Amino acid sequence: MSRTFYVNGEFVPEADAKVSVLDRGFLFADAVYEVSTVLDGKLIDNRAHLARLSRSLGELAMATPASDDDIVAAQLKLLELNHVDEGLLYLQVSRGVADRDFGFPKNPVSSLVMFTQKKSVVESPMAERGMRIVAMPDQRWGRRDIKTVQLLAPSLAKQAAVDAGVDDAWMVEEGYVTEGTSNNAYIVTEDNVIQTRNLGTEILSGITRTAVLKFAKAAGYTVREAPFTIAEAQAAKEAFITSASAFVMPVVEVDGTTLGNGKPGPVAKELRRVYIETARERQNL
Ligand code: PDD
């Protein structure tokens, strides 16, 4: 059975799910997006994703395509139409369609598209074995706090990592790790401190990051929000990443150095378990 897509107010089959070649998302990457995870048929932290979407739109002076309540209603209908129990929901807003011009169109009408992808998010071979990471230069633009669809630099870094036989890249700028290609990066230091880069324009403020740091503090861990180097990551007891689709994913190798005994560490395992348990207790938030 084919999937239903959402395109500007319509629920349509894939063959009809089309945007114009003049869409500014296509021509200028003038678009922002969000990925929410679906677990037990419910969206995890969806309101927080919509709040970040609103912020991204505001930072780019892009019009809001619909109210949050209307977006949520469309999201839930899409999940239902596609019978998604576990996976993700992708949402993208572009500045709309206009003749090609670097300046913004006069009266732009934002476009909103959404689709779902079924995926097993809880059961994960990667969570069992842990990720292997390489370091790559961060070649992205200066406003990584805005979730734009300019994903060529992280896509190239991810592919270079895959070509090198590992799972992902941690991007490095001026000697410090910024984040993963589509996730936030963490280490657990010798003195058991969970360290992740502080928020700023250099990284995306992950919705999963906010949740996981809250759980970590509640569980009694000390959290340090500060940049770290690849050498510090290699000397760490353990490491992990977070993102909507990966939750908490352990890292067992950084740029050729095995961490600890090469197995997922206890902190990452505990935070993954707590994150999934808490998500399961909540309703379409
Ligand atoms: N990526 N940093 C970057 C650069 C990201 O692209 C993402 C998410 C994150 C984690 O954010 P969150 O916890 O809100 O998912 C951090 C999504 C999942 C993606 O592009 O598929």
mmCIF file of C-alpha atoms and ligand atoms in Angstrom:
data_model
loop_
_atom_site.group_PDB
_atom_site.id
_atom_site.type_symbol
_atom_site.label_atom_id
_atom_site.label_comp_id
_atom_site.label_asym_id
_atom_site.label_seq_id
_atom_site.Cartn_x
_atom_site.Cartn_y
_atom_site.Cartn_z
ATOM 1 C CA MET A 1 0.000 0.000 0.000
ATOM 2 C CA SER A 2 1.439 3.370 -0.957
ATOM 3 C CA ARG A 3 2.084 6.113 1.563
ATOM 4 C CA THR A 4 0.029 9.257 1.905
ATOM 5 C CA PHE A 5 1.903 12.563 1.897
ATOM 6 C CA TYR A 6 0.769 15.976 3.123
ATOM 7 C CA VAL A 7 1.278 18.860 0.694
ATOM 8 C CA ASN A 8 -0.120 22.306 1.512
ATOM 9 C CA GLY A 9 -3.352 21.172 3.104
ATOM 10 C CA GLU A 10 -3.931 18.080 0.930
ATOM 11 C CA PHE A 11 -3.393 14.417 1.753
ATOM 12 C CA VAL A 12 -2.152 12.846 -1.475
ATOM 13 C CA PRO A 13 -0.435 9.700 -2.781
ATOM 14 C CA GLU A 14 3.312 9.888 -3.495
ATOM 15 C CA ALA A 15 2.735 10.324 -7.259
ATOM 16 C CA ASP A 16 0.847 13.568 -6.537
ATOM 17 C CA ALA A 17 3.096 14.793 -3.727
ATOM 18 C CA LYS A 18 4.914 17.481 -5.708
ATOM 19 C CA VAL A 19 6.269 20.972 -5.254
ATOM 20 C CA SER A 20 7.122 23.502 -7.951
ATOM 21 C CA VAL A 21 10.625 23.725 -9.455
ATOM 22 C CA LEU A 22 10.373 27.397 -8.432
ATOM 23 C CA ASP A 23 10.000 26.491 -4.758
ATOM 24 C CA ARG A 24 12.663 28.459 -2.882
ATOM 25 C CA GLY A 25 13.454 25.403 -0.797
ATOM 26 C CA PHE A 26 14.588 23.712 -4.024
ATOM 27 C CA LEU A 27 16.409 26.727 -5.517
ATOM 28 C CA PHE A 28 17.968 28.339 -2.409
ATOM 29 C CA ALA A 29 17.625 25.810 0.444
ATOM 30 C CA ASP A 30 15.296 28.548 1.744
ATOM 31 C CA ALA A 31 13.420 26.108 3.976
ATOM 32 C CA VAL A 32 13.418 24.736 7.501
ATOM 33 C CA TYR A 33 12.440 21.335 8.834
ATOM 34 C CA GLU A 34 11.714 19.182 11.860
ATOM 35 C CA VAL A 35 11.860 15.438 12.470
ATOM 36 C CA SER A 36 9.624 14.041 15.230
ATOM 37 C CA THR A 37 9.832 10.441 16.342
ATOM 38 C CA VAL A 38 6.778 8.198 16.500
ATOM 39 C CA LEU A 39 6.660 5.592 19.253
ATOM 40 C CA ASP A 40 3.596 3.444 20.015
ATOM 41 C CA GLY A 41 1.748 5.574 17.438
ATOM 42 C CA LYS A 42 2.487 8.783 19.406
ATOM 43 C CA LEU A 43 4.735 11.725 18.601
ATOM 44 C CA ILE A 44 7.550 12.298 21.095
ATOM 45 C CA ASP A 45 8.182 15.887 22.272
ATOM 46 C CA ASN A 46 6.271 17.173 19.253
ATOM 47 C CA ARG A 47 5.276 20.507 20.821
ATOM 48 C CA ALA A 48 8.945 21.223 21.505
ATOM 49 C CA HIS A 49 9.735 20.448 17.850
ATOM 50 C CA LEU A 50 6.991 22.857 16.766
ATOM 51 C CA ALA A 51 8.341 25.532 19.119
ATOM 52 C CA ARG A 52 11.789 25.144 17.525
ATOM 53 C CA LEU A 53 10.165 25.293 14.069
ATOM 54 C CA SER A 54 8.554 28.576 15.049
ATOM 55 C CA ARG A 55 11.921 29.919 16.189
ATOM 56 C CA SER A 56 13.619 28.813 12.926
ATOM 57 C CA LEU A 57 10.854 30.545 10.913
ATOM 58 C CA GLY A 58 11.221 33.708 12.992
ATOM 59 C CA GLU A 59 15.018 33.831 12.576
ATOM 60 C CA LEU A 60 14.548 33.702 8.779
ATOM 61 C CA ALA A 61 11.514 36.041 8.648
ATOM 62 C CA MET A 62 9.546 33.228 7.022
ATOM 63 C CA ALA A 63 5.760 33.213 7.416
ATOM 64 C CA THR A 64 4.162 30.513 9.573
ATOM 65 C CA PRO A 65 2.265 28.133 7.261
ATOM 66 C CA ALA A 66 -0.412 27.084 9.789
ATOM 67 C CA SER A 67 -1.157 27.257 13.510
ATOM 68 C CA ASP A 68 0.482 24.662 15.766
ATOM 69 C CA ASP A 69 -2.924 23.107 16.448
ATOM 70 C CA ASP A 70 -3.659 22.769 12.722
ATOM 71 C CA ILE A 71 -0.204 21.259 12.141
ATOM 72 C CA VAL A 72 -0.723 18.760 14.972
ATOM 73 C CA ALA A 73 -4.142 17.784 13.584
ATOM 74 C CA ALA A 74 -2.589 17.181 10.139
ATOM 75 C CA GLN A 75 0.313 15.238 11.690
ATOM 76 C CA LEU A 76 -2.026 12.927 13.606
ATOM 77 C CA LYS A 77 -4.151 12.344 10.509
ATOM 78 C CA LEU A 78 -1.028 11.484 8.496
ATOM 79 C CA LEU A 79 0.111 8.976 11.143
ATOM 80 C CA GLU A 80 -3.319 7.405 11.084
ATOM 81 C CA LEU A 81 -3.576 7.258 7.275
ATOM 82 C CA ASN A 82 -0.136 5.628 7.079
ATOM 83 C CA HIS A 83 -0.639 3.327 10.086
ATOM 84 C CA VAL A 84 2.646 4.447 11.621
ATOM 85 C CA ASP A 85 3.308 2.869 14.988
ATOM 86 C CA GLU A 86 7.066 3.409 15.104
ATOM 87 C CA GLY A 87 9.227 5.645 12.926
ATOM 88 C CA LEU A 88 9.408 9.319 12.144
ATOM 89 C CA LEU A 89 7.446 12.230 10.797
ATOM 90 C CA TYR A 90 9.286 14.723 8.605
ATOM 91 C CA LEU A 91 7.964 18.266 8.242
ATOM 92 C CA GLN A 92 9.348 20.988 5.981
ATOM 93 C CA VAL A 93 8.374 24.612 5.481
ATOM 94 C CA SER A 94 9.778 26.666 2.606
ATOM 95 C CA ARG A 95 9.364 30.354 1.831
ATOM 96 C CA GLY A 96 7.216 29.273 -1.099
ATOM 97 C CA VAL A 97 7.195 29.604 -4.859
ATOM 98 C CA ALA A 98 8.504 32.630 -6.765
ATOM 99 C CA ASP A 99 10.584 33.490 -9.846
ATOM 100 C CA ARG A 100 14.264 33.053 -9.072
ATOM 101 C CA ASP A 101 15.565 36.135 -7.270
ATOM 102 C CA PHE A 102 17.998 36.293 -4.336
ATOM 103 C CA GLY A 103 15.780 38.819 -2.540
ATOM 104 C CA PHE A 104 12.597 37.529 -0.941
ATOM 105 C CA PRO A 105 9.341 37.557 -2.940
ATOM 106 C CA LYS A 106 6.925 40.401 -2.054
ATOM 107 C CA ASN A 107 3.988 38.382 -0.720
ATOM 108 C CA PRO A 108 5.372 34.904 -0.094
ATOM 109 C CA VAL A 109 3.074 32.024 0.825
ATOM 110 C CA SER A 110 4.985 29.405 2.803
ATOM 111 C CA SER A 111 4.640 25.822 1.706
ATOM 112 C CA LEU A 112 4.250 22.970 4.197
ATOM 113 C CA VAL A 113 4.979 19.354 3.333
ATOM 114 C CA MET A 114 5.044 16.307 5.603
ATOM 115 C CA PHE A 115 5.668 12.604 5.241
ATOM 116 C CA THR A 116 6.192 9.589 7.468
ATOM 117 C CA GLN A 117 8.821 6.841 7.454
ATOM 118 C CA LYS A 118 8.332 3.609 9.335
ATOM 119 C CA LYS A 119 11.474 2.590 11.209
ATOM 120 C CA SER A 120 12.327 0.487 14.203
ATOM 121 C CA VAL A 121 13.626 3.038 16.706
ATOM 122 C CA VAL A 122 13.694 1.126 19.986
ATOM 123 C CA GLU A 123 15.173 -2.166 18.762
ATOM 124 C CA SER A 124 18.489 -1.114 17.259
ATOM 125 C CA PRO A 125 21.597 -3.180 16.451
ATOM 126 C CA MET A 126 23.581 0.080 16.644
ATOM 127 C CA ALA A 127 22.462 0.633 20.253
ATOM 128 C CA GLU A 128 23.769 -2.861 21.086
ATOM 129 C CA ARG A 129 27.163 -2.531 19.401
ATOM 130 C CA GLY A 130 27.762 1.254 19.649
ATOM 131 C CA MET A 131 28.761 3.725 16.953
ATOM 132 C CA ARG A 132 32.167 4.324 15.450
ATOM 133 C CA ILE A 133 32.903 7.979 14.766
ATOM 134 C CA VAL A 134 35.531 9.846 12.748
ATOM 135 C CA ALA A 135 36.466 13.516 12.970
ATOM 136 C CA MET A 136 35.783 15.808 9.989
ATOM 137 C CA PRO A 137 36.105 19.555 9.499
ATOM 138 C CA ASP A 138 32.815 21.394 10.082
ATOM 139 C CA GLN A 139 32.076 23.063 6.758
ATOM 140 C CA ARG A 140 28.580 24.324 7.535
ATOM 141 C CA TRP A 141 27.355 27.926 7.628
ATOM 142 C CA GLY A 142 27.365 30.134 10.742
ATOM 143 C CA ARG A 143 23.732 29.729 11.887
ATOM 144 C CA ARG A 144 23.498 26.049 12.799
ATOM 145 C CA ASP A 145 20.994 26.948 15.521
ATOM 146 C CA ILE A 146 18.434 27.331 12.717
ATOM 147 C CA LYS A 147 17.244 23.959 11.387
ATOM 148 C CA THR A 148 17.531 24.693 7.669
ATOM 149 C CA VAL A 149 17.556 22.129 4.856
ATOM 150 C CA GLN A 150 21.098 23.196 3.844
ATOM 151 C CA LEU A 151 22.342 19.689 4.544
ATOM 152 C CA LEU A 152 25.020 19.233 1.884
ATOM 153 C CA ALA A 153 28.028 19.693 4.214
ATOM 154 C CA PRO A 154 26.742 17.200 6.834
ATOM 155 C CA SER A 155 25.637 14.839 4.062
ATOM 156 C CA LEU A 156 29.182 14.894 2.583
ATOM 157 C CA ALA A 157 30.672 14.327 6.053
ATOM 158 C CA LYS A 158 28.334 11.410 6.726
ATOM 159 C CA GLN A 159 29.168 9.814 3.373
ATOM 160 C CA ALA A 160 32.911 10.288 3.980
ATOM 161 C CA ALA A 161 32.431 8.514 7.341
ATOM 162 C CA VAL A 162 30.553 5.652 5.683
ATOM 163 C CA ASP A 163 33.243 5.436 2.976
ATOM 164 C CA ALA A 164 35.822 5.211 5.789
ATOM 165 C CA GLY A 165 33.929 2.190 7.124
ATOM 166 C CA VAL A 166 32.456 3.851 10.242
ATOM 167 C CA ASP A 167 29.013 5.101 11.278
ATOM 168 C CA ASP A 168 29.151 8.882 11.483
ATOM 169 C CA ALA A 169 31.359 11.959 11.734
ATOM 170 C CA TRP A 170 31.807 14.436 14.568
ATOM 171 C CA MET A 171 32.443 17.789 13.008
ATOM 172 C CA VAL A 172 35.328 19.857 14.345
ATOM 173 C CA GLU A 173 35.800 23.622 14.233
ATOM 174 C CA GLU A 174 38.781 25.507 15.658
ATOM 175 C CA GLY A 175 39.890 22.373 17.454
ATOM 176 C CA TYR A 176 36.568 21.599 19.154
ATOM 177 C CA VAL A 177 33.771 19.192 18.314
ATOM 178 C CA THR A 178 30.600 21.020 17.318
ATOM 179 C CA GLU A 179 28.178 18.083 16.857
ATOM 180 C CA GLY A 180 27.472 14.995 14.761
ATOM 181 C CA THR A 181 26.187 15.241 11.190
ATOM 182 C CA SER A 182 22.575 15.016 12.419
ATOM 183 C CA ASN A 183 22.899 14.709 16.203
ATOM 184 C CA ASN A 184 24.415 16.269 19.327
ATOM 185 C CA ALA A 185 27.675 14.842 20.718
ATOM 186 C CA TYR A 186 28.569 13.958 24.343
ATOM 187 C CA ILE A 187 31.413 12.490 26.348
ATOM 188 C CA VAL A 188 31.515 11.082 29.876
ATOM 189 C CA THR A 189 34.773 12.209 31.482
ATOM 190 C CA GLU A 190 37.017 10.261 33.887
ATOM 191 C CA ASP A 191 35.304 12.017 36.826
ATOM 192 C CA ASN A 192 31.877 10.920 35.505
ATOM 193 C CA VAL A 193 30.791 14.336 34.198
ATOM 194 C CA ILE A 194 28.525 14.340 31.140
ATOM 195 C CA GLN A 195 29.940 16.969 28.808
ATOM 196 C CA THR A 196 28.335 18.384 25.667
ATOM 197 C CA ARG A 197 28.922 21.576 23.743
ATOM 198 C CA ASN A 198 27.148 24.665 25.063
ATOM 199 C CA LEU A 199 24.337 26.120 22.968
ATOM 200 C CA GLY A 200 25.100 28.919 20.533
ATOM 201 C CA THR A 201 25.023 29.519 16.797
ATOM 202 C CA GLU A 202 27.573 26.692 16.324
ATOM 203 C CA ILE A 203 25.134 23.823 17.005
ATOM 204 C CA LEU A 204 21.477 22.936 16.876
ATOM 205 C CA SER A 205 19.667 23.000 20.201
ATOM 206 C CA GLY A 206 18.489 19.379 20.087
ATOM 207 C CA ILE A 207 15.063 18.597 21.501
ATOM 208 C CA THR A 208 16.468 15.227 22.600
ATOM 209 C CA ARG A 209 19.461 17.045 24.136
ATOM 210 C CA THR A 210 17.167 19.135 26.357
ATOM 211 C CA ALA A 211 15.251 16.037 27.507
ATOM 212 C CA VAL A 212 18.341 13.910 28.087
ATOM 213 C CA LEU A 213 20.226 16.592 30.043
ATOM 214 C CA LYS A 214 17.156 16.952 32.275
ATOM 215 C CA PHE A 215 17.036 13.188 32.888
ATOM 216 C CA ALA A 216 20.803 13.115 33.514
ATOM 217 C CA LYS A 217 20.577 15.865 36.146
ATOM 218 C CA ALA A 218 17.562 14.164 37.775
ATOM 219 C CA ALA A 219 19.565 10.925 37.939
ATOM 220 C CA GLY A 220 22.310 12.775 39.834
ATOM 221 C CA TYR A 221 24.896 13.251 37.071
ATOM 222 C CA THR A 222 26.908 16.425 36.806
ATOM 223 C CA VAL A 223 26.424 18.021 33.388
ATOM 224 C CA ARG A 224 29.008 20.361 31.889
ATOM 225 C CA GLU A 225 27.978 22.354 28.832
ATOM 226 C CA ALA A 226 31.309 23.214 27.236
ATOM 227 C CA PRO A 227 33.213 22.362 24.034
ATOM 228 C CA PHE A 228 35.560 19.340 24.010
ATOM 229 C CA THR A 229 38.305 18.204 21.651
ATOM 230 C CA ILE A 230 38.681 14.902 19.796
ATOM 231 C CA ALA A 231 41.635 14.091 22.116
ATOM 232 C CA GLU A 232 39.374 14.636 25.148
ATOM 233 C CA ALA A 233 36.748 12.392 23.568
ATOM 234 C CA GLN A 234 39.399 9.711 22.977
ATOM 235 C CA ALA A 235 40.383 9.900 26.657
ATOM 236 C CA ALA A 236 36.757 9.756 27.844
ATOM 237 C CA LYS A 237 35.201 6.819 29.696
ATOM 238 C CA GLU A 238 32.388 6.733 27.199
ATOM 239 C CA ALA A 239 30.601 8.830 24.600
ATOM 240 C CA PHE A 240 27.208 9.045 22.956
ATOM 241 C CA ILE A 241 24.999 11.054 20.630
ATOM 242 C CA THR A 242 21.366 12.145 20.795
ATOM 243 C CA SER A 243 18.752 12.927 18.152
ATOM 244 C CA ALA A 244 15.051 12.471 17.569
ATOM 245 C CA SER A 245 15.456 9.328 15.498
ATOM 246 C CA ALA A 246 18.427 7.822 17.386
ATOM 247 C CA PHE A 247 17.346 8.737 20.957
ATOM 248 C CA VAL A 248 20.575 8.138 22.932
ATOM 249 C CA MET A 249 23.100 6.121 20.913
ATOM 250 C CA PRO A 250 26.384 4.943 22.465
ATOM 251 C CA VAL A 251 29.707 5.737 20.756
ATOM 252 C CA VAL A 252 32.493 3.168 21.194
ATOM 253 C CA GLU A 253 35.212 4.518 18.895
ATOM 254 C CA VAL A 254 36.396 8.063 18.184
ATOM 255 C CA ASP A 255 38.741 8.681 15.251
ATOM 256 C CA GLY A 256 40.409 5.263 15.495
ATOM 257 C CA THR A 257 40.564 5.091 19.324
ATOM 258 C CA THR A 258 38.419 2.563 21.164
ATOM 259 C CA LEU A 259 36.708 3.929 24.282
ATOM 260 C CA GLY A 260 36.809 1.797 27.432
ATOM 261 C CA ASN A 261 36.252 -1.869 26.628
ATOM 262 C CA GLY A 262 34.768 -1.069 23.211
ATOM 263 C CA LYS A 263 31.228 -1.773 24.397
ATOM 264 C CA PRO A 264 28.385 0.730 24.959
ATOM 265 C CA GLY A 265 28.939 2.448 28.317
ATOM 266 C CA PRO A 266 26.614 2.356 31.348
ATOM 267 C CA VAL A 267 25.701 6.075 31.268
ATOM 268 C CA ALA A 268 24.578 5.973 27.620
ATOM 269 C CA LYS A 269 22.671 2.759 28.262
ATOM 270 C CA GLU A 270 20.901 4.168 31.304
ATOM 271 C CA LEU A 271 19.975 7.447 29.576
ATOM 272 C CA ARG A 272 18.663 5.551 26.536
ATOM 273 C CA ARG A 273 16.500 3.375 28.764
ATOM 274 C CA VAL A 274 15.129 6.359 30.742
ATOM 275 C CA TYR A 275 14.457 8.337 27.554
ATOM 276 C CA ILE A 276 12.467 5.493 25.977
ATOM 277 C CA GLU A 277 10.586 4.728 29.190
ATOM 278 C CA THR A 278 9.605 8.374 29.676
ATOM 279 C CA ALA A 279 8.577 8.762 26.027
ATOM 280 C CA ARG A 280 6.349 5.712 26.355
ATOM 281 C CA GLU A 281 4.550 7.196 29.370
ATOM 282 C CA ARG A 282 3.565 10.360 27.538
ATOM 283 C CA GLN A 283 0.750 11.190 25.096
ATOM 284 C CA ASN A 284 1.303 13.075 21.835
ATOM 285 C CA LEU A 285 3.266 15.856 23.518
HETATM 286 N N1 PDD B 1 18.658 15.894 13.028
HETATM 287 N N2 PDD B 1 22.239 18.515 15.465
HETATM 288 C C1 PDD B 1 21.940 18.443 14.163
HETATM 289 C C2 PDD B 1 22.874 19.075 13.190
HETATM 290 C C3 PDD B 1 20.770 17.774 13.732
HETATM 291 O O1 PDD B 1 20.484 17.709 12.424
HETATM 292 C C4 PDD B 1 19.944 17.170 14.694
HETATM 293 C C5 PDD B 1 18.669 16.449 14.314
HETATM 294 C C6 PDD B 1 20.304 17.262 16.056
HETATM 295 C C7 PDD B 1 19.463 16.667 17.149
HETATM 296 O O2 PDD B 1 18.257 17.380 17.322
HETATM 297 P P1 PDD B 1 16.950 16.672 17.870
HETATM 298 O O3 PDD B 1 17.330 16.026 19.167
HETATM 299 O O4 PDD B 1 15.979 17.769 18.046
HETATM 300 O O5 PDD B 1 16.534 15.656 16.831
HETATM 301 C C8 PDD B 1 21.451 17.950 16.406
HETATM 302 C C9 PDD B 1 17.449 15.237 12.540
HETATM 303 C C10 PDD B 1 17.047 14.068 13.369
HETATM 304 C C11 PDD B 1 17.639 14.901 11.075
HETATM 305 O O6 PDD B 1 18.174 15.761 10.385
HETATM 306 O O7 PDD B 1 17.224 13.843 10.625
#
